[in-house]
Amino acid sequence: MLADAVVVIHAAYVVFVVFGFAAILIGVVLGWEWVWGFGFRLAHLVAIALVCLEAVLGVMCPLTTLEDSLRARAGQARYPGDFIGYWAHRLIFYSAPQWMFTALYVAFTILVAAAFWLAPPKWPRRSAHSSRRLINHNG
């Protein structure tokens, strides 16, 4: 059951990366204010950058490693057994040569970074109070 929960979390991560990028593109065009948020945009860029780094370094995703470990401890084959685990697993794992995944992750990371650069998020502002404190301490 814990392994299936990890698969669901893993699927949510994938959904955040893929649909987050789609939301950024659509939101920029339609003027959705929330897609310009610095925290969201930075979290999104970091999320895909981590996937890209793992792929380039040839490191297995920690969530995959955790799922496999939990299944092994439970005496299960490395196959999701229940409905949610099965479909979440099918959603995020495909059979293809590793170099294809690495190329896809690198290309997607470049697209996300380009969107970050071409439609930059709004940087957090300092409040007037914190700005006055800086002036008082430095001046």
mmCIF file of N, CA, C and O in Angstrom, residues 9-114:
data_model
loop_
_atom_site.group_PDB
_atom_site.id
_atom_site.type_symbol
_atom_site.label_atom_id
_atom_site.label_comp_id
_atom_site.label_asym_id
_atom_site.label_seq_id
_atom_site.Cartn_x
_atom_site.Cartn_y
_atom_site.Cartn_z
ATOM 1 N N ILE A 9 2.184 9.699 -5.630
ATOM 2 C CA ILE A 9 2.984 10.920 -5.445
ATOM 3 C C ILE A 9 3.854 11.164 -6.672
ATOM 4 O O ILE A 9 3.978 12.288 -7.158
ATOM 5 N N HIS A 10 4.453 10.092 -7.188
ATOM 6 C CA HIS A 10 5.292 10.179 -8.377
ATOM 7 C C HIS A 10 4.468 10.683 -9.565
ATOM 8 O O HIS A 10 4.906 11.560 -10.325
ATOM 9 N N ALA A 11 3.276 10.130 -9.728
ATOM 10 C CA ALA A 11 2.392 10.556 -10.820
ATOM 11 C C ALA A 11 2.010 12.030 -10.646
ATOM 12 O O ALA A 11 1.958 12.782 -11.630
ATOM 13 N N ALA A 12 1.761 12.457 -9.410
ATOM 14 C CA ALA A 12 1.421 13.861 -9.158
ATOM 15 C C ALA A 12 2.588 14.772 -9.535
ATOM 16 O O ALA A 12 2.389 15.865 -10.079
ATOM 17 N N TYR A 13 3.808 14.332 -9.282
ATOM 18 C CA TYR A 13 5.008 15.083 -9.657
ATOM 19 C C TYR A 13 5.067 15.251 -11.170
ATOM 20 O O TYR A 13 5.303 16.345 -11.683
ATOM 21 N N VAL A 14 4.832 14.154 -11.881
ATOM 22 C CA VAL A 14 4.837 14.187 -13.346
ATOM 23 C C VAL A 14 3.738 15.130 -13.853
ATOM 24 O O VAL A 14 3.967 15.939 -14.754
ATOM 25 N N VAL A 15 2.559 15.024 -13.265
ATOM 26 C CA VAL A 15 1.443 15.890 -13.661
ATOM 27 C C VAL A 15 1.805 17.352 -13.418
ATOM 28 O O VAL A 15 1.537 18.218 -14.263
ATOM 29 N N PHE A 16 2.429 17.655 -12.286
ATOM 30 C CA PHE A 16 2.853 19.030 -11.988
ATOM 31 C C PHE A 16 3.808 19.539 -13.053
ATOM 32 O O PHE A 16 3.664 20.667 -13.544
ATOM 33 N N VAL A 17 4.779 18.725 -13.432
ATOM 34 C CA VAL A 17 5.766 19.163 -14.421
ATOM 35 C C VAL A 17 5.121 19.354 -15.797
ATOM 36 O O VAL A 17 5.283 20.396 -16.433
ATOM 37 N N VAL A 18 4.379 18.365 -16.252
ATOM 38 C CA VAL A 18 3.819 18.418 -17.606
ATOM 39 C C VAL A 18 2.684 19.444 -17.702
ATOM 40 O O VAL A 18 2.709 20.337 -18.555
ATOM 41 N N PHE A 19 1.687 19.309 -16.832
ATOM 42 C CA PHE A 19 0.544 20.219 -16.910
ATOM 43 C C PHE A 19 0.878 21.606 -16.374
ATOM 44 O O PHE A 19 0.247 22.591 -16.764
ATOM 45 N N GLY A 20 1.875 21.681 -15.500
ATOM 46 C CA GLY A 20 2.340 22.992 -15.048
ATOM 47 C C GLY A 20 2.900 23.791 -16.201
ATOM 48 O O GLY A 20 2.639 24.992 -16.329
ATOM 49 N N PHE A 21 3.644 23.140 -17.082
ATOM 50 C CA PHE A 21 4.198 23.822 -18.248
ATOM 51 C C PHE A 21 3.081 24.256 -19.198
ATOM 52 O O PHE A 21 3.082 25.378 -19.704
ATOM 53 N N ALA A 22 2.121 23.363 -19.423
ATOM 54 C CA ALA A 22 0.974 23.717 -20.270
ATOM 55 C C ALA A 22 0.226 24.907 -19.665
ATOM 56 O O ALA A 22 -0.166 25.837 -20.388
ATOM 57 N N ALA A 23 0.039 24.909 -18.356
ATOM 58 C CA ALA A 23 -0.648 26.013 -17.691
ATOM 59 C C ALA A 23 0.127 27.315 -17.834
ATOM 60 O O ALA A 23 -0.477 28.385 -18.024
ATOM 61 N N ILE A 24 1.456 27.239 -17.757
ATOM 62 C CA ILE A 24 2.279 28.441 -17.928
ATOM 63 C C ILE A 24 2.067 29.013 -19.325
ATOM 64 O O ILE A 24 1.821 30.211 -19.492
ATOM 65 N N LEU A 25 2.152 28.169 -20.333
ATOM 66 C CA LEU A 25 1.988 28.646 -21.709
ATOM 67 C C LEU A 25 0.596 29.232 -21.939
ATOM 68 O O LEU A 25 0.457 30.327 -22.491
ATOM 69 N N ILE A 26 -0.415 28.513 -21.508
ATOM 70 C CA ILE A 26 -1.793 28.996 -21.677
ATOM 71 C C ILE A 26 -2.024 30.252 -20.846
ATOM 72 O O ILE A 26 -2.624 31.227 -21.314
ATOM 73 N N GLY A 27 -1.528 30.249 -19.618
ATOM 74 C CA GLY A 27 -1.716 31.383 -18.720
ATOM 75 C C GLY A 27 -1.041 32.651 -19.194
ATOM 76 O O GLY A 27 -1.574 33.753 -19.004
ATOM 77 N N VAL A 28 0.115 32.526 -19.818
ATOM 78 C CA VAL A 28 0.801 33.702 -20.365
ATOM 79 C C VAL A 28 -0.062 34.322 -21.465
ATOM 80 O O VAL A 28 -0.259 35.528 -21.517
ATOM 81 N N VAL A 29 -0.607 33.468 -22.331
ATOM 82 C CA VAL A 29 -1.439 33.952 -23.434
ATOM 83 C C VAL A 29 -2.751 34.559 -22.920
ATOM 84 O O VAL A 29 -3.183 35.614 -23.393
ATOM 85 N N LEU A 30 -3.372 33.889 -21.954
ATOM 86 C CA LEU A 30 -4.686 34.336 -21.469
ATOM 87 C C LEU A 30 -4.607 35.345 -20.315
ATOM 88 O O LEU A 30 -5.634 35.821 -19.849
ATOM 89 N N GLY A 31 -3.405 35.622 -19.853
ATOM 90 C CA GLY A 31 -3.235 36.612 -18.791
ATOM 91 C C GLY A 31 -3.580 36.130 -17.397
ATOM 92 O O GLY A 31 -3.959 36.932 -16.547
ATOM 93 N N TRP A 32 -3.439 34.837 -17.136
ATOM 94 C CA TRP A 32 -3.687 34.317 -15.798
ATOM 95 C C TRP A 32 -2.600 34.827 -14.867
ATOM 96 O O TRP A 32 -1.413 34.541 -15.062
ATOM 97 N N GLU A 33 -2.970 35.541 -13.860
ATOM 98 C CA GLU A 33 -2.007 36.163 -12.942
ATOM 99 C C GLU A 33 -1.147 35.134 -12.205
ATOM 100 O O GLU A 33 0.045 35.330 -12.002
ATOM 101 N N TRP A 34 -1.747 34.024 -11.772
ATOM 102 C CA TRP A 34 -1.030 33.065 -10.925
ATOM 103 C C TRP A 34 0.149 32.394 -11.635
ATOM 104 O O TRP A 34 1.081 31.960 -10.980
ATOM 105 N N VAL A 35 0.143 32.319 -12.961
ATOM 106 C CA VAL A 35 1.270 31.651 -13.638
ATOM 107 C C VAL A 35 2.525 32.514 -13.640
ATOM 108 O O VAL A 35 3.593 32.043 -14.002
ATOM 109 N N TRP A 36 2.394 33.771 -13.240
ATOM 110 C CA TRP A 36 3.552 34.652 -13.152
ATOM 111 C C TRP A 36 4.185 34.598 -11.765
ATOM 112 O O TRP A 36 5.225 35.216 -11.530
ATOM 113 N N GLY A 37 3.586 33.854 -10.852
ATOM 114 C CA GLY A 37 4.089 33.781 -9.485
ATOM 115 C C GLY A 37 5.481 33.177 -9.422
ATOM 116 O O GLY A 37 5.738 32.112 -9.977
ATOM 117 N N PHE A 38 6.363 33.863 -8.717
ATOM 118 C CA PHE A 38 7.759 33.429 -8.649
ATOM 119 C C PHE A 38 7.906 32.053 -8.008
ATOM 120 O O PHE A 38 8.646 31.208 -8.501
ATOM 121 N N GLY A 39 7.198 31.805 -6.912
ATOM 122 C CA GLY A 39 7.318 30.516 -6.220
ATOM 123 C C GLY A 39 6.900 29.353 -7.097
ATOM 124 O O GLY A 39 7.594 28.336 -7.177
ATOM 125 N N PHE A 40 5.766 29.495 -7.762
ATOM 126 C CA PHE A 40 5.283 28.446 -8.663
ATOM 127 C C PHE A 40 6.271 28.207 -9.795
ATOM 128 O O PHE A 40 6.634 27.067 -10.094
ATOM 129 N N ARG A 41 6.717 29.282 -10.425
ATOM 130 C CA ARG A 41 7.604 29.145 -11.584
ATOM 131 C C ARG A 41 8.952 28.551 -11.185
ATOM 132 O O ARG A 41 9.505 27.701 -11.894
ATOM 133 N N LEU A 42 9.487 28.969 -10.058
ATOM 134 C CA LEU A 42 10.763 28.421 -9.598
ATOM 135 C C LEU A 42 10.618 26.951 -9.227
ATOM 136 O O LEU A 42 11.460 26.128 -9.598
ATOM 137 N N ALA A 43 9.542 26.606 -8.515
ATOM 138 C CA ALA A 43 9.305 25.199 -8.154
ATOM 139 C C ALA A 43 9.180 24.339 -9.408
ATOM 140 O O ALA A 43 9.717 23.227 -9.471
ATOM 141 N N HIS A 44 8.513 24.849 -10.415
ATOM 142 C CA HIS A 44 8.334 24.113 -11.659
ATOM 143 C C HIS A 44 9.667 23.912 -12.369
ATOM 144 O O HIS A 44 9.991 22.802 -12.813
ATOM 145 N N LEU A 45 10.465 24.964 -12.472
ATOM 146 C CA LEU A 45 11.774 24.863 -13.115
ATOM 147 C C LEU A 45 12.685 23.894 -12.364
ATOM 148 O O LEU A 45 13.348 23.048 -12.973
ATOM 149 N N VAL A 46 12.703 23.968 -11.056
ATOM 150 C CA VAL A 46 13.530 23.070 -10.243
ATOM 151 C C VAL A 46 13.059 21.624 -10.393
ATOM 152 O O VAL A 46 13.880 20.701 -10.490
ATOM 153 N N ALA A 47 11.750 21.407 -10.443
ATOM 154 C CA ALA A 47 11.206 20.047 -10.565
ATOM 155 C C ALA A 47 11.697 19.369 -11.838
ATOM 156 O O ALA A 47 12.164 18.229 -11.800
ATOM 157 N N ILE A 48 11.628 20.047 -12.973
ATOM 158 C CA ILE A 48 12.091 19.422 -14.218
ATOM 159 C C ILE A 48 13.618 19.391 -14.272
ATOM 160 O O ILE A 48 14.200 18.441 -14.818
ATOM 161 N N ALA A 49 14.279 20.365 -13.691
ATOM 162 C CA ALA A 49 15.748 20.357 -13.681
ATOM 163 C C ALA A 49 16.280 19.150 -12.899
ATOM 164 O O ALA A 49 17.279 18.535 -13.301
ATOM 165 N N LEU A 50 15.615 18.777 -11.810
ATOM 166 C CA LEU A 50 16.027 17.593 -11.042
ATOM 167 C C LEU A 50 15.879 16.319 -11.877
ATOM 168 O O LEU A 50 16.762 15.456 -11.866
ATOM 169 N N VAL A 51 14.765 16.215 -12.598
ATOM 170 C CA VAL A 51 14.544 15.051 -13.468
ATOM 171 C C VAL A 51 15.634 15.000 -14.537
ATOM 172 O O VAL A 51 16.205 13.937 -14.810
ATOM 173 N N CYS A 52 15.937 16.141 -15.132
ATOM 174 C CA CYS A 52 16.961 16.216 -16.168
ATOM 175 C C CYS A 52 18.332 15.816 -15.602
ATOM 176 O O CYS A 52 19.062 15.036 -16.229
ATOM 177 N N LEU A 53 18.662 16.334 -14.439
ATOM 178 C CA LEU A 53 19.948 16.016 -13.812
ATOM 179 C C LEU A 53 20.075 14.521 -13.521
ATOM 180 O O LEU A 53 21.114 13.915 -13.795
ATOM 181 N N GLU A 54 19.010 13.928 -12.988
ATOM 182 C CA GLU A 54 19.025 12.485 -12.732
ATOM 183 C C GLU A 54 19.281 11.710 -14.026
ATOM 184 O O GLU A 54 20.065 10.762 -14.051
ATOM 185 N N ALA A 55 18.599 12.108 -15.096
ATOM 186 C CA ALA A 55 18.731 11.404 -16.377
ATOM 187 C C ALA A 55 20.136 11.552 -16.949
ATOM 188 O O ALA A 55 20.721 10.571 -17.410
ATOM 189 N N VAL A 56 20.666 12.758 -16.919
ATOM 190 C CA VAL A 56 22.005 13.000 -17.463
ATOM 191 C C VAL A 56 23.066 12.240 -16.666
ATOM 192 O O VAL A 56 24.007 11.682 -17.242
ATOM 193 N N LEU A 57 22.895 12.188 -15.344
ATOM 194 C CA LEU A 57 23.863 11.478 -14.497
ATOM 195 C C LEU A 57 23.620 9.968 -14.455
ATOM 196 O O LEU A 57 24.421 9.227 -13.904
ATOM 197 N N GLY A 58 22.502 9.527 -15.017
ATOM 198 C CA GLY A 58 22.185 8.101 -15.014
ATOM 199 C C GLY A 58 21.761 7.586 -13.646
ATOM 200 O O GLY A 58 21.953 6.421 -13.323
ATOM 201 N N VAL A 59 21.169 8.460 -12.845
ATOM 202 C CA VAL A 59 20.728 8.110 -11.499
ATOM 203 C C VAL A 59 19.240 7.768 -11.538
ATOM 204 O O VAL A 59 18.457 8.488 -12.154
ATOM 205 N N MET A 60 18.858 6.692 -10.882
ATOM 206 C CA MET A 60 17.448 6.333 -10.826
ATOM 207 C C MET A 60 16.719 7.303 -9.908
ATOM 208 O O MET A 60 17.248 7.730 -8.885
ATOM 209 N N CYS A 61 15.510 7.642 -10.269
ATOM 210 C CA CYS A 61 14.680 8.548 -9.474
ATOM 211 C C CYS A 61 14.510 7.987 -8.063
ATOM 212 O O CYS A 61 14.209 6.806 -7.894
ATOM 213 N N PRO A 62 14.686 8.821 -7.043
ATOM 214 C CA PRO A 62 14.516 8.351 -5.669
ATOM 215 C C PRO A 62 13.112 7.802 -5.390
ATOM 216 O O PRO A 62 12.963 6.883 -4.582
ATOM 217 N N LEU A 63 12.103 8.336 -6.043
ATOM 218 C CA LEU A 63 10.754 7.816 -5.842
ATOM 219 C C LEU A 63 10.618 6.408 -6.407
ATOM 220 O O LEU A 63 9.958 5.552 -5.808
ATOM 221 N N THR A 64 11.243 6.153 -7.537
ATOM 222 C CA THR A 64 11.231 4.811 -8.120
ATOM 223 C C THR A 64 11.982 3.841 -7.210
ATOM 224 O O THR A 64 11.517 2.727 -6.963
ATOM 225 N N THR A 65 13.126 4.275 -6.719
ATOM 226 C CA THR A 65 13.920 3.447 -5.819
ATOM 227 C C THR A 65 13.127 3.120 -4.550
ATOM 228 O O THR A 65 13.111 1.972 -4.094
ATOM 229 N N LEU A 66 12.447 4.130 -3.998
ATOM 230 C CA LEU A 66 11.641 3.918 -2.794
ATOM 231 C C LEU A 66 10.497 2.944 -3.076
ATOM 232 O O LEU A 66 10.255 2.028 -2.282
ATOM 233 N N GLU A 67 9.817 3.113 -4.195
ATOM 234 C CA GLU A 67 8.719 2.206 -4.534
ATOM 235 C C GLU A 67 9.221 0.768 -4.651
ATOM 236 O O GLU A 67 8.628 -0.159 -4.092
ATOM 237 N N ASP A 68 10.322 0.579 -5.378
ATOM 238 C CA ASP A 68 10.878 -0.772 -5.538
ATOM 239 C C ASP A 68 11.256 -1.376 -4.190
ATOM 240 O O ASP A 68 11.000 -2.553 -3.925
ATOM 241 N N SER A 69 11.850 -0.570 -3.325
ATOM 242 C CA SER A 69 12.263 -1.043 -2.008
ATOM 243 C C SER A 69 11.048 -1.450 -1.169
ATOM 244 O O SER A 69 11.063 -2.502 -0.514
ATOM 245 N N LEU A 70 10.012 -0.629 -1.200
ATOM 246 C CA LEU A 70 8.800 -0.952 -0.435
ATOM 247 C C LEU A 70 8.139 -2.222 -0.953
ATOM 248 O O LEU A 70 7.658 -3.045 -0.177
ATOM 249 N N ARG A 71 8.125 -2.402 -2.267
ATOM 250 C CA ARG A 71 7.528 -3.611 -2.841
ATOM 251 C C ARG A 71 8.352 -4.848 -2.460
ATOM 252 O O ARG A 71 7.792 -5.893 -2.135
ATOM 253 N N ALA A 72 9.668 -4.711 -2.498
ATOM 254 C CA ALA A 72 10.533 -5.834 -2.138
ATOM 255 C C ALA A 72 10.337 -6.204 -0.659
ATOM 256 O O ALA A 72 10.245 -7.382 -0.317
ATOM 257 N N ARG A 73 10.244 -5.210 0.223
ATOM 258 C CA ARG A 73 10.028 -5.463 1.653
ATOM 259 C C ARG A 73 8.693 -6.152 1.914
ATOM 260 O O ARG A 73 8.566 -6.913 2.864
ATOM 261 N N ALA A 74 7.709 -5.848 1.070
ATOM 262 C CA ALA A 74 6.383 -6.452 1.243
ATOM 263 C C ALA A 74 6.289 -7.810 0.564
ATOM 264 O O ALA A 74 5.250 -8.452 0.606
ATOM 265 N N GLY A 75 7.394 -8.240 -0.069
ATOM 266 C CA GLY A 75 7.392 -9.529 -0.752
ATOM 267 C C GLY A 75 6.650 -9.496 -2.076
ATOM 268 O O GLY A 75 6.278 -10.533 -2.610
ATOM 269 N N GLN A 76 6.443 -8.306 -2.619
ATOM 270 C CA GLN A 76 5.749 -8.162 -3.897
ATOM 271 C C GLN A 76 6.740 -8.094 -5.043
ATOM 272 O O GLN A 76 7.885 -7.687 -4.860
ATOM 273 N N ALA A 77 6.257 -8.488 -6.201
ATOM 274 C CA ALA A 77 7.040 -8.248 -7.408
ATOM 275 C C ALA A 77 7.030 -6.749 -7.644
ATOM 276 O O ALA A 77 6.181 -6.027 -7.116
ATOM 277 N N ARG A 78 7.940 -6.273 -8.427
ATOM 278 C CA ARG A 78 8.006 -4.839 -8.700
ATOM 279 C C ARG A 78 6.938 -4.461 -9.719
ATOM 280 O O ARG A 78 7.208 -3.978 -10.797
ATOM 281 N N TYR A 79 5.717 -4.684 -9.342
ATOM 282 C CA TYR A 79 4.560 -4.420 -10.187
ATOM 283 C C TYR A 79 3.430 -3.943 -9.303
ATOM 284 O O TYR A 79 3.115 -4.576 -8.307
ATOM 285 N N PRO A 80 2.826 -2.819 -9.653
ATOM 286 C CA PRO A 80 1.751 -2.323 -8.802
ATOM 287 C C PRO A 80 0.549 -3.241 -8.862
ATOM 288 O O PRO A 80 0.080 -3.590 -9.929
ATOM 289 N N GLY A 81 0.032 -3.612 -7.715
ATOM 290 C CA GLY A 81 -1.021 -4.597 -7.672
ATOM 291 C C GLY A 81 -2.439 -4.075 -7.665
ATOM 292 O O GLY A 81 -3.318 -4.714 -8.202
ATOM 293 N N ASP A 82 -2.704 -2.901 -7.083
ATOM 294 C CA ASP A 82 -4.095 -2.468 -7.045
ATOM 295 C C ASP A 82 -4.407 -1.498 -8.180
ATOM 296 O O ASP A 82 -3.533 -1.078 -8.925
ATOM 297 N N PHE A 83 -5.654 -1.145 -8.288
ATOM 298 C CA PHE A 83 -6.145 -0.355 -9.406
ATOM 299 C C PHE A 83 -5.432 0.989 -9.537
ATOM 300 O O PHE A 83 -4.904 1.323 -10.598
ATOM 301 N N ILE A 84 -5.402 1.777 -8.453
ATOM 302 C CA ILE A 84 -4.790 3.107 -8.512
ATOM 303 C C ILE A 84 -3.301 2.994 -8.787
ATOM 304 O O ILE A 84 -2.754 3.691 -9.638
ATOM 305 N N GLY A 85 -2.630 2.099 -8.076
ATOM 306 C CA GLY A 85 -1.204 1.905 -8.299
ATOM 307 C C GLY A 85 -0.906 1.458 -9.716
ATOM 308 O O GLY A 85 0.041 1.923 -10.345
ATOM 309 N N TYR A 86 -1.717 0.551 -10.228
ATOM 310 C CA TYR A 86 -1.513 0.037 -11.578
ATOM 311 C C TYR A 86 -1.609 1.159 -12.615
ATOM 312 O O TYR A 86 -0.734 1.326 -13.458
ATOM 313 N N TRP A 87 -2.681 1.953 -12.547
ATOM 314 C CA TRP A 87 -2.877 2.990 -13.569
ATOM 315 C C TRP A 87 -1.928 4.159 -13.394
ATOM 316 O O TRP A 87 -1.473 4.746 -14.384
ATOM 317 N N ALA A 88 -1.585 4.505 -12.161
ATOM 318 C CA ALA A 88 -0.598 5.565 -11.948
ATOM 319 C C ALA A 88 0.757 5.121 -12.500
ATOM 320 O O ALA A 88 1.483 5.890 -13.126
ATOM 321 N N HIS A 89 1.075 3.854 -12.282
ATOM 322 C CA HIS A 89 2.323 3.292 -12.785
ATOM 323 C C HIS A 89 2.336 3.309 -14.314
ATOM 324 O O HIS A 89 3.319 3.697 -14.939
ATOM 325 N N ARG A 90 1.248 2.887 -14.918
ATOM 326 C CA ARG A 90 1.143 2.871 -16.389
ATOM 327 C C ARG A 90 1.248 4.277 -16.977
ATOM 328 O O ARG A 90 1.756 4.462 -18.062
ATOM 329 N N LEU A 91 0.728 5.262 -16.238
ATOM 330 C CA LEU A 91 0.746 6.643 -16.686
ATOM 331 C C LEU A 91 2.163 7.185 -16.797
ATOM 332 O O LEU A 91 2.480 7.929 -17.727
ATOM 333 N N ILE A 92 3.039 6.823 -15.869
ATOM 334 C CA ILE A 92 4.354 7.475 -15.819
ATOM 335 C C ILE A 92 5.521 6.615 -16.275
ATOM 336 O O ILE A 92 6.623 7.128 -16.428
ATOM 337 N N PHE A 93 5.323 5.322 -16.488
ATOM 338 C CA PHE A 93 6.433 4.483 -16.911
ATOM 339 C C PHE A 93 6.170 3.901 -18.296
ATOM 340 O O PHE A 93 5.140 3.281 -18.526
ATOM 341 N N TYR A 94 7.101 4.120 -19.176
ATOM 342 C CA TYR A 94 7.003 3.613 -20.539
ATOM 343 C C TYR A 94 8.248 2.797 -20.847
ATOM 344 O O TYR A 94 9.297 2.981 -20.247
ATOM 345 N N SER A 95 8.142 1.943 -21.836
ATOM 346 C CA SER A 95 9.269 1.121 -22.230
ATOM 347 C C SER A 95 9.918 1.733 -23.474
ATOM 348 O O SER A 95 9.309 1.784 -24.539
ATOM 349 N N ALA A 96 11.122 2.246 -23.302
ATOM 350 C CA ALA A 96 11.884 2.843 -24.405
ATOM 351 C C ALA A 96 13.351 2.883 -23.980
ATOM 352 O O ALA A 96 13.660 2.770 -22.794
ATOM 353 N N PRO A 97 14.256 3.047 -24.939
ATOM 354 C CA PRO A 97 15.678 3.144 -24.580
ATOM 355 C C PRO A 97 15.937 4.356 -23.675
ATOM 356 O O PRO A 97 15.296 5.403 -23.826
ATOM 357 N N GLN A 98 16.852 4.207 -22.744
ATOM 358 C CA GLN A 98 17.137 5.260 -21.769
ATOM 359 C C GLN A 98 17.555 6.567 -22.434
ATOM 360 O O GLN A 98 17.189 7.646 -21.977
ATOM 361 N N TRP A 99 18.292 6.503 -23.539
ATOM 362 C CA TRP A 99 18.747 7.729 -24.185
ATOM 363 C C TRP A 99 17.566 8.573 -24.677
ATOM 364 O O TRP A 99 17.657 9.805 -24.718
ATOM 365 N N MET A 100 16.453 7.915 -25.023
ATOM 366 C CA MET A 100 15.270 8.665 -25.460
ATOM 367 C C MET A 100 14.679 9.476 -24.308
ATOM 368 O O MET A 100 14.285 10.629 -24.488
ATOM 369 N N PHE A 101 14.640 8.879 -23.129
ATOM 370 C CA PHE A 101 14.132 9.597 -21.968
ATOM 371 C C PHE A 101 15.048 10.762 -21.616
ATOM 372 O O PHE A 101 14.584 11.856 -21.323
ATOM 373 N N THR A 102 16.354 10.519 -21.643
ATOM 374 C CA THR A 102 17.309 11.582 -21.335
ATOM 375 C C THR A 102 17.150 12.734 -22.307
ATOM 376 O O THR A 102 17.089 13.902 -21.900
ATOM 377 N N ALA A 103 17.050 12.439 -23.599
ATOM 378 C CA ALA A 103 16.869 13.489 -24.607
ATOM 379 C C ALA A 103 15.563 14.248 -24.373
ATOM 380 O O ALA A 103 15.519 15.485 -24.472
ATOM 381 N N LEU A 104 14.508 13.529 -24.047
ATOM 382 C CA LEU A 104 13.213 14.158 -23.780
ATOM 383 C C LEU A 104 13.285 15.068 -22.559
ATOM 384 O O LEU A 104 12.797 16.204 -22.587
ATOM 385 N N TYR A 105 13.909 14.604 -21.487
ATOM 386 C CA TYR A 105 14.028 15.403 -20.270
ATOM 387 C C TYR A 105 14.874 16.654 -20.506
ATOM 388 O O TYR A 105 14.544 17.739 -20.023
ATOM 389 N N VAL A 106 15.971 16.501 -21.236
ATOM 390 C CA VAL A 106 16.828 17.654 -21.527
ATOM 391 C C VAL A 106 16.059 18.672 -22.384
ATOM 392 O O VAL A 106 16.069 19.873 -22.096
ATOM 393 N N ALA A 107 15.380 18.197 -23.424
ATOM 394 C CA ALA A 107 14.619 19.095 -24.295
ATOM 395 C C ALA A 107 13.503 19.806 -23.515
ATOM 396 O O ALA A 107 13.308 21.018 -23.666
ATOM 397 N N PHE A 108 12.811 19.070 -22.662
ATOM 398 C CA PHE A 108 11.728 19.666 -21.886
ATOM 399 C C PHE A 108 12.277 20.692 -20.901
ATOM 400 O O PHE A 108 11.680 21.754 -20.704
ATOM 401 N N THR A 109 13.416 20.398 -20.295
ATOM 402 C CA THR A 109 14.038 21.342 -19.375
ATOM 403 C C THR A 109 14.428 22.617 -20.109
ATOM 404 O O THR A 109 14.238 23.723 -19.587
ATOM 405 N N ILE A 110 14.943 22.484 -21.315
ATOM 406 C CA ILE A 110 15.302 23.658 -22.118
ATOM 407 C C ILE A 110 14.053 24.485 -22.426
ATOM 408 O O ILE A 110 14.073 25.718 -22.345
ATOM 409 N N LEU A 111 12.941 23.821 -22.758
ATOM 410 C CA LEU A 111 11.687 24.538 -23.022
ATOM 411 C C LEU A 111 11.197 25.290 -21.776
ATOM 412 O O LEU A 111 10.776 26.446 -21.866
ATOM 413 N N VAL A 112 11.250 24.633 -20.627
ATOM 414 C CA VAL A 112 10.803 25.278 -19.382
ATOM 415 C C VAL A 112 11.710 26.460 -19.045
ATOM 416 O O VAL A 112 11.234 27.539 -18.674
ATOM 417 N N ALA A 113 13.025 26.289 -19.216
ATOM 418 C CA ALA A 113 13.966 27.385 -18.949
ATOM 419 C C ALA A 113 13.742 28.535 -19.929
ATOM 420 O O ALA A 113 13.811 29.711 -19.541
ATOM 421 N N ALA A 114 13.454 28.224 -21.190
ATOM 422 C CA ALA A 114 13.173 29.263 -22.176
ATOM 423 C C ALA A 114 11.919 30.041 -21.804
ATOM 424 O O ALA A 114 11.883 31.272 -21.908
#
